[in-house]
C-alpha positions as semicolon CSV with decimal commas, in nm:
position;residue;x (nm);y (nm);z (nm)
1;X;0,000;0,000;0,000
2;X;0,143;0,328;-0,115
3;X;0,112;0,698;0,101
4;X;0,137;0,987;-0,099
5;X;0,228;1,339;0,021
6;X;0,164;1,661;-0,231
7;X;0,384;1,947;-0,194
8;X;0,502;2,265;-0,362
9;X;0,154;2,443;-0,424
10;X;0,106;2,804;-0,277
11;X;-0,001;3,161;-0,446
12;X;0,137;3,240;-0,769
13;X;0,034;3,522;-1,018
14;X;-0,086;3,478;-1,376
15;X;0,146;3,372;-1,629
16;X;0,391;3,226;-1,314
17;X;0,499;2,869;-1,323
18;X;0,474;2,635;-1,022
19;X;0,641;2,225;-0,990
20;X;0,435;2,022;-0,739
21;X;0,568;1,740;-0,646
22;X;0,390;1,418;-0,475
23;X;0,673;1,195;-0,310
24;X;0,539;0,804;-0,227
25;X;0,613;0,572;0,019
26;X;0,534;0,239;0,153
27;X;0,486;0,066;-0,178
28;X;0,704;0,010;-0,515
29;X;0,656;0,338;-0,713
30;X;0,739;0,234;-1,025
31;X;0,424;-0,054;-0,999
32;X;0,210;0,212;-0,990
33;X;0,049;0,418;-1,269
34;X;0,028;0,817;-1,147
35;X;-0,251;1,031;-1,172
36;X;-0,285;1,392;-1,106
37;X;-0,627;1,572;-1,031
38;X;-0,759;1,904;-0,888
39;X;-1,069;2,024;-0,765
40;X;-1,184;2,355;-0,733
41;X;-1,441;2,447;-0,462
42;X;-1,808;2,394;-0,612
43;X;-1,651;2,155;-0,874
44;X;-1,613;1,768;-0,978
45;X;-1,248;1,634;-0,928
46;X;-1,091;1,700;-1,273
47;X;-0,801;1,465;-1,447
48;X;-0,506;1,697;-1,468
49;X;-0,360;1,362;-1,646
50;X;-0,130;1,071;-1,572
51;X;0,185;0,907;-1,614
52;X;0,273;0,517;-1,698
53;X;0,459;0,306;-1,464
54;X;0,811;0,378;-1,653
55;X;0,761;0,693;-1,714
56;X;0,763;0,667;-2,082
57;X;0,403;0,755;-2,209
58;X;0,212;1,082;-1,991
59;X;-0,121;1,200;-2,105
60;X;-0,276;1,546;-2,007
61;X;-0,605;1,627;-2,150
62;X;-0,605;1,912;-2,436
63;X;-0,734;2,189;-2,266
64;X;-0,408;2,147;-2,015
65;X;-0,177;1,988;-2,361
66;X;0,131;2,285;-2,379
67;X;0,092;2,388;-2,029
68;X;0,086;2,147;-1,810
69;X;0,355;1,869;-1,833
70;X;0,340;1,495;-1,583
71;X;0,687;1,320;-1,539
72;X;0,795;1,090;-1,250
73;X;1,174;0,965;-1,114
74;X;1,116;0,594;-1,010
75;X;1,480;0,614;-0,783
76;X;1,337;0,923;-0,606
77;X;0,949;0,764;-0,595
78;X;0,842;1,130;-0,694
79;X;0,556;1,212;-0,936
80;X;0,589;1,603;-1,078
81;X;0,341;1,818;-1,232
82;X;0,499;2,114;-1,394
83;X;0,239;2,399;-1,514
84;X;0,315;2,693;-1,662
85;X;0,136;2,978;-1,803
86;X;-0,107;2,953;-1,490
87;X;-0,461;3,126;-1,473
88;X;-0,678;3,179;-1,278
89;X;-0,916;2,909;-1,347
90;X;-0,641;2,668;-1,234
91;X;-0,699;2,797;-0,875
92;X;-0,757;2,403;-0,702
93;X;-0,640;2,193;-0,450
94;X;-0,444;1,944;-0,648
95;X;-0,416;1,602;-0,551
96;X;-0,173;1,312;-0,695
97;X;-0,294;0,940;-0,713
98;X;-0,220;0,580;-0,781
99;X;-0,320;0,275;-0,914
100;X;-0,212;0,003;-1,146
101;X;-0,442;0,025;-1,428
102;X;-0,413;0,414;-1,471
103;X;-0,751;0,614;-1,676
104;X;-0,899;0,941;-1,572
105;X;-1,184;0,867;-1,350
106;X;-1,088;0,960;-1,018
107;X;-1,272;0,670;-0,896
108;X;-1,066;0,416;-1,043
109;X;-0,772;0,540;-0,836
110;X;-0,691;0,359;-0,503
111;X;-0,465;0,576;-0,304
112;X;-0,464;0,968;-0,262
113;X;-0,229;1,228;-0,107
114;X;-0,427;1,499;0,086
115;X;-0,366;1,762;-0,158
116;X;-0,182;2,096;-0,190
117;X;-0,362;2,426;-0,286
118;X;-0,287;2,599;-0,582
119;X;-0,420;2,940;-0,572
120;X;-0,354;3,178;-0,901
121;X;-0,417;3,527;-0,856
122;X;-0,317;3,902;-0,919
């Protein structure tokens, strides 16, 4: 059974760039396909996108595609979500996730971190 712990969110301004990082424990890493999601308040839980066990193939959906970029580091057992360009509307808490089959419904994920908050603003 894997734990997962989010950091590196805080307040940034439009246009900034912010690395979170989710570092795992407890489990192998690398068995695990990665998921990130966020959820503003009011909102569903949205797939941010994912990451294969290797660390070869990442998806993020198109509306993130050129701004937001998954990659992972299997000695470190860290998952990274880089986003840049941030706007407002990517004010969430963000929250990484694992499981073996990997997809983007946040129900088919078994373990969560508690999330970090992401707050974009001027």
């Amino acid at each position: 059974q894997v734990q997962l712990v989010e950091s590196g969110g805080g307040l940034v301004q439009p246009g900034d760039s912010l690395r979170l990082s989710c570092a795992a424990s407890g489990g192998t890493f690398s068995s695990y396909v990665m998921g990130w999601f966020r959820q503003a308040p009011g909102n569903e839980r949205e797939f941010v996108g994912s990451i294969s066990m290797s660390g070869e193939t990442s998806y993020v959906p198109s509306s993130m595609e050129g701004r937001f970029t998954i990659s992972r580091d299997n000695a470190k057992n860290t998952l990274y979500l880089q986003m840049d360009s941030l706007k407002p509307e990517d004010t969430a808490v963000y929250y990484c996730a694992a499981n073996r089959r990997g997809g983007s419904a946040w129900s088919s994920y078994n373990y969560w971190g508690q999330g970090t908050q992401v707050t974009v603003s001027s």
